Amino acid sequence: DVMGTFVGHDHINDYITAYHGIALAYGRVTKRMKGAGDPLAGGRVIVLKRGKREFDTWIRQFDGEKVLKCSYPESFKPMK
């Protein structure tokens, strides 16, 4: 019944992957970082789809931009 787990900690981790059919996702750093190449502060948005084993997720950056969009399970199907 589990589709994913979502965790966060103020580091520059915002990846998402699937392991045994379960999405494992980090949020995004929520404070301003000091390095020029560091990502903007933001957070992971998760939208569950009623009555389906599906969800959409992305990072919403502090500037409002949506990045790293993906959908479960479609984004995690093995490549042919």
PDB file of N, CA and C in Angstrom, residues 25-66:
ATOM      1  N   ALA A  25      12.056   9.889  -1.464  1.00  0.00           N
ATOM      2  CA  ALA A  25      12.275  11.276  -1.876  1.00  0.00           C
ATOM      3  C   ALA A  25      12.741  12.158  -0.726  1.00  0.00           C
ATOM      4  N   TYR A  26      13.647  13.050  -1.061  1.00  0.00           N
ATOM      5  CA  TYR A  26      14.081  14.112  -0.154  1.00  0.00           C
ATOM      6  C   TYR A  26      13.402  15.403  -0.567  1.00  0.00           C
ATOM      7  N   GLY A  27      13.304  16.312   0.358  1.00  0.00           N
ATOM      8  CA  GLY A  27      12.771  17.640   0.073  1.00  0.00           C
ATOM      9  C   GLY A  27      13.845  18.510  -0.554  1.00  0.00           C
ATOM     10  N   ARG A  28      13.977  19.691  -0.099  1.00  0.00           N
ATOM     11  CA  ARG A  28      14.973  20.650  -0.594  1.00  0.00           C
ATOM     12  C   ARG A  28      15.413  21.490   0.597  1.00  0.00           C
ATOM     13  N   VAL A  29      16.619  21.958   0.545  1.00  0.00           N
ATOM     14  CA  VAL A  29      17.122  22.836   1.596  1.00  0.00           C
ATOM     15  C   VAL A  29      16.155  24.024   1.742  1.00  0.00           C
ATOM     16  N   THR A  30      15.825  24.395   2.956  1.00  0.00           N
ATOM     17  CA  THR A  30      14.847  25.457   3.200  1.00  0.00           C
ATOM     18  C   THR A  30      15.477  26.771   3.619  1.00  0.00           C
ATOM     19  N   LYS A  31      16.790  26.818   3.611  1.00  0.00           N
ATOM     20  CA  LYS A  31      17.472  28.070   3.972  1.00  0.00           C
ATOM     21  C   LYS A  31      18.378  28.482   2.827  1.00  0.00           C
ATOM     22  N   ARG A  32      18.800  29.699   2.835  1.00  0.00           N
ATOM     23  CA  ARG A  32      19.697  30.187   1.796  1.00  0.00           C
ATOM     24  C   ARG A  32      21.085  29.589   1.989  1.00  0.00           C
ATOM     25  N   MET A  33      21.610  29.033   0.908  1.00  0.00           N
ATOM     26  CA  MET A  33      22.944  28.456   0.954  1.00  0.00           C
ATOM     27  C   MET A  33      23.956  29.508   0.502  1.00  0.00           C
ATOM     28  N   LYS A  34      25.227  29.258   0.762  1.00  0.00           N
ATOM     29  CA  LYS A  34      26.256  30.255   0.498  1.00  0.00           C
ATOM     30  C   LYS A  34      26.971  30.084  -0.827  1.00  0.00           C
ATOM     31  N   GLY A  35      26.994  28.870  -1.370  1.00  0.00           N
ATOM     32  CA  GLY A  35      27.727  28.621  -2.608  1.00  0.00           C
ATOM     33  C   GLY A  35      26.980  29.124  -3.833  1.00  0.00           C
ATOM     34  N   ALA A  36      27.717  29.638  -4.794  1.00  0.00           N
ATOM     35  CA  ALA A  36      27.107  30.177  -6.016  1.00  0.00           C
ATOM     36  C   ALA A  36      26.348  29.099  -6.799  1.00  0.00           C
ATOM     37  N   GLY A  37      26.812  27.861  -6.754  1.00  0.00           N
ATOM     38  CA  GLY A  37      26.162  26.785  -7.488  1.00  0.00           C
ATOM     39  C   GLY A  37      25.093  26.045  -6.701  1.00  0.00           C
ATOM     40  N   ASP A  38      24.864  26.445  -5.458  1.00  0.00           N
ATOM     41  CA  ASP A  38      23.868  25.765  -4.620  1.00  0.00           C
ATOM     42  C   ASP A  38      22.456  26.075  -5.111  1.00  0.00           C
ATOM     43  N   PRO A  39      21.529  25.125  -4.962  1.00  0.00           N
ATOM     44  CA  PRO A  39      20.150  25.373  -5.398  1.00  0.00           C
ATOM     45  C   PRO A  39      19.463  26.402  -4.500  1.00  0.00           C
ATOM     46  N   LEU A  40      18.411  27.006  -5.045  1.00  0.00           N
ATOM     47  CA  LEU A  40      17.605  27.936  -4.249  1.00  0.00           C
ATOM     48  C   LEU A  40      16.843  27.169  -3.173  1.00  0.00           C
ATOM     49  N   ALA A  41      16.547  27.838  -2.090  1.00  0.00           N
ATOM     50  CA  ALA A  41      15.717  27.240  -1.039  1.00  0.00           C
ATOM     51  C   ALA A  41      14.354  26.890  -1.632  1.00  0.00           C
ATOM     52  N   GLY A  42      13.711  25.895  -1.051  1.00  0.00           N
ATOM     53  CA  GLY A  42      12.394  25.494  -1.528  1.00  0.00           C
ATOM     54  C   GLY A  42      11.872  24.305  -0.744  1.00  0.00           C
ATOM     55  N   GLY A  43      10.909  23.626  -1.301  1.00  0.00           N
ATOM     56  CA  GLY A  43      10.335  22.460  -0.637  1.00  0.00           C
ATOM     57  C   GLY A  43       9.681  21.541  -1.655  1.00  0.00           C
ATOM     58  N   ARG A  44       9.506  20.283  -1.269  1.00  0.00           N
ATOM     59  CA  ARG A  44       8.879  19.307  -2.153  1.00  0.00           C
ATOM     60  C   ARG A  44       7.364  19.363  -1.977  1.00  0.00           C
ATOM     61  N   VAL A  45       6.657  19.436  -3.092  1.00  0.00           N
ATOM     62  CA  VAL A  45       5.196  19.390  -3.122  1.00  0.00           C
ATOM     63  C   VAL A  45       4.793  17.994  -3.573  1.00  0.00           C
ATOM     64  N   ILE A  46       3.820  17.402  -2.886  1.00  0.00           N
ATOM     65  CA  ILE A  46       3.317  16.071  -3.228  1.00  0.00           C
ATOM     66  C   ILE A  46       1.808  16.183  -3.413  1.00  0.00           C
ATOM     67  N   VAL A  47       1.321  15.777  -4.570  1.00  0.00           N
ATOM     68  CA  VAL A  47      -0.112  15.809  -4.849  1.00  0.00           C
ATOM     69  C   VAL A  47      -0.588  14.379  -5.077  1.00  0.00           C
ATOM     70  N   LEU A  48      -1.356  13.847  -4.122  1.00  0.00           N
ATOM     71  CA  LEU A  48      -1.930  12.505  -4.246  1.00  0.00           C
ATOM     72  C   LEU A  48      -3.156  12.560  -5.150  1.00  0.00           C
ATOM     73  N   LYS A  49      -3.391  11.488  -5.901  1.00  0.00           N
ATOM     74  CA  LYS A  49      -4.542  11.421  -6.797  1.00  0.00           C
ATOM     75  C   LYS A  49      -5.605  10.521  -6.180  1.00  0.00           C
ATOM     76  N   ARG A  50      -6.735  11.098  -5.882  1.00  0.00           N
ATOM     77  CA  ARG A  50      -7.818  10.392  -5.196  1.00  0.00           C
ATOM     78  C   ARG A  50      -8.235   9.126  -5.931  1.00  0.00           C
ATOM     79  N   GLY A  51      -8.268   8.020  -5.183  1.00  0.00           N
ATOM     80  CA  GLY A  51      -8.728   6.752  -5.721  1.00  0.00           C
ATOM     81  C   GLY A  51      -7.725   6.052  -6.630  1.00  0.00           C
ATOM     82  N   LYS A  52      -6.514   6.561  -6.722  1.00  0.00           N
ATOM     83  CA  LYS A  52      -5.502   5.965  -7.594  1.00  0.00           C
ATOM     84  C   LYS A  52      -4.208   5.779  -6.815  1.00  0.00           C
ATOM     85  N   ARG A  53      -3.403   4.844  -7.256  1.00  0.00           N
ATOM     86  CA  ARG A  53      -2.064   4.666  -6.681  1.00  0.00           C
ATOM     87  C   ARG A  53      -1.088   5.504  -7.503  1.00  0.00           C
ATOM     88  N   GLU A  54      -1.296   6.795  -7.470  1.00  0.00           N
ATOM     89  CA  GLU A  54      -0.492   7.730  -8.253  1.00  0.00           C
ATOM     90  C   GLU A  54      -0.306   9.016  -7.468  1.00  0.00           C
ATOM     91  N   PHE A  55       0.811   9.692  -7.747  1.00  0.00           N
ATOM     92  CA  PHE A  55       1.005  11.045  -7.229  1.00  0.00           C
ATOM     93  C   PHE A  55       1.945  11.798  -8.150  1.00  0.00           C
ATOM     94  N   ASP A  56       1.862  13.109  -8.091  1.00  0.00           N
ATOM     95  CA  ASP A  56       2.802  13.998  -8.768  1.00  0.00           C
ATOM     96  C   ASP A  56       3.621  14.693  -7.691  1.00  0.00           C
ATOM     97  N   THR A  57       4.866  14.995  -8.008  1.00  0.00           N
ATOM     98  CA  THR A  57       5.711  15.698  -7.050  1.00  0.00           C
ATOM     99  C   THR A  57       6.712  16.570  -7.797  1.00  0.00           C
ATOM    100  N   TRP A  58       7.107  17.653  -7.162  1.00  0.00           N
ATOM    101  CA  TRP A  58       8.105  18.563  -7.714  1.00  0.00           C
ATOM    102  C   TRP A  58       8.687  19.389  -6.573  1.00  0.00           C
ATOM    103  N   ILE A  59       9.755  20.098  -6.901  1.00  0.00           N
ATOM    104  CA  ILE A  59      10.337  21.047  -5.958  1.00  0.00           C
ATOM    105  C   ILE A  59       9.840  22.430  -6.337  1.00  0.00           C
ATOM    106  N   ARG A  60       9.271  23.145  -5.381  1.00  0.00           N
ATOM    107  CA  ARG A  60       8.880  24.546  -5.582  1.00  0.00           C
ATOM    108  C   ARG A  60       9.975  25.390  -4.958  1.00  0.00           C
ATOM    109  N   GLN A  61      10.709  26.099  -5.803  1.00  0.00           N
ATOM    110  CA  GLN A  61      11.799  26.929  -5.308  1.00  0.00           C
ATOM    111  C   GLN A  61      11.270  28.219  -4.707  1.00  0.00           C
ATOM    112  N   PHE A  62      12.110  28.875  -3.933  1.00  0.00           N
ATOM    113  CA  PHE A  62      11.756  30.130  -3.278  1.00  0.00           C
ATOM    114  C   PHE A  62      11.289  31.182  -4.287  1.00  0.00           C
ATOM    115  N   ASP A  63      11.831  31.144  -5.503  1.00  0.00           N
ATOM    116  CA  ASP A  63      11.438  32.112  -6.529  1.00  0.00           C
ATOM    117  C   ASP A  63      10.140  31.723  -7.242  1.00  0.00           C
ATOM    118  N   GLY A  64       9.514  30.610  -6.831  1.00  0.00           N
ATOM    119  CA  GLY A  64       8.246  30.175  -7.395  1.00  0.00           C
ATOM    120  C   GLY A  64       8.365  29.162  -8.523  1.00  0.00           C
ATOM    121  N   GLU A  65       9.566  28.940  -9.031  1.00  0.00           N
ATOM    122  CA  GLU A  65       9.747  28.004 -10.137  1.00  0.00           C
ATOM    123  C   GLU A  65       9.560  26.564  -9.664  1.00  0.00           C
ATOM    124  N   LYS A  66       8.897  25.756 -10.513  1.00  0.00           N
ATOM    125  CA  LYS A  66       8.755  24.320 -10.260  1.00  0.00           C
ATOM    126  C   LYS A  66       9.882  23.607 -10.989  1.00  0.00           C
TER     127      LYS A  66
END
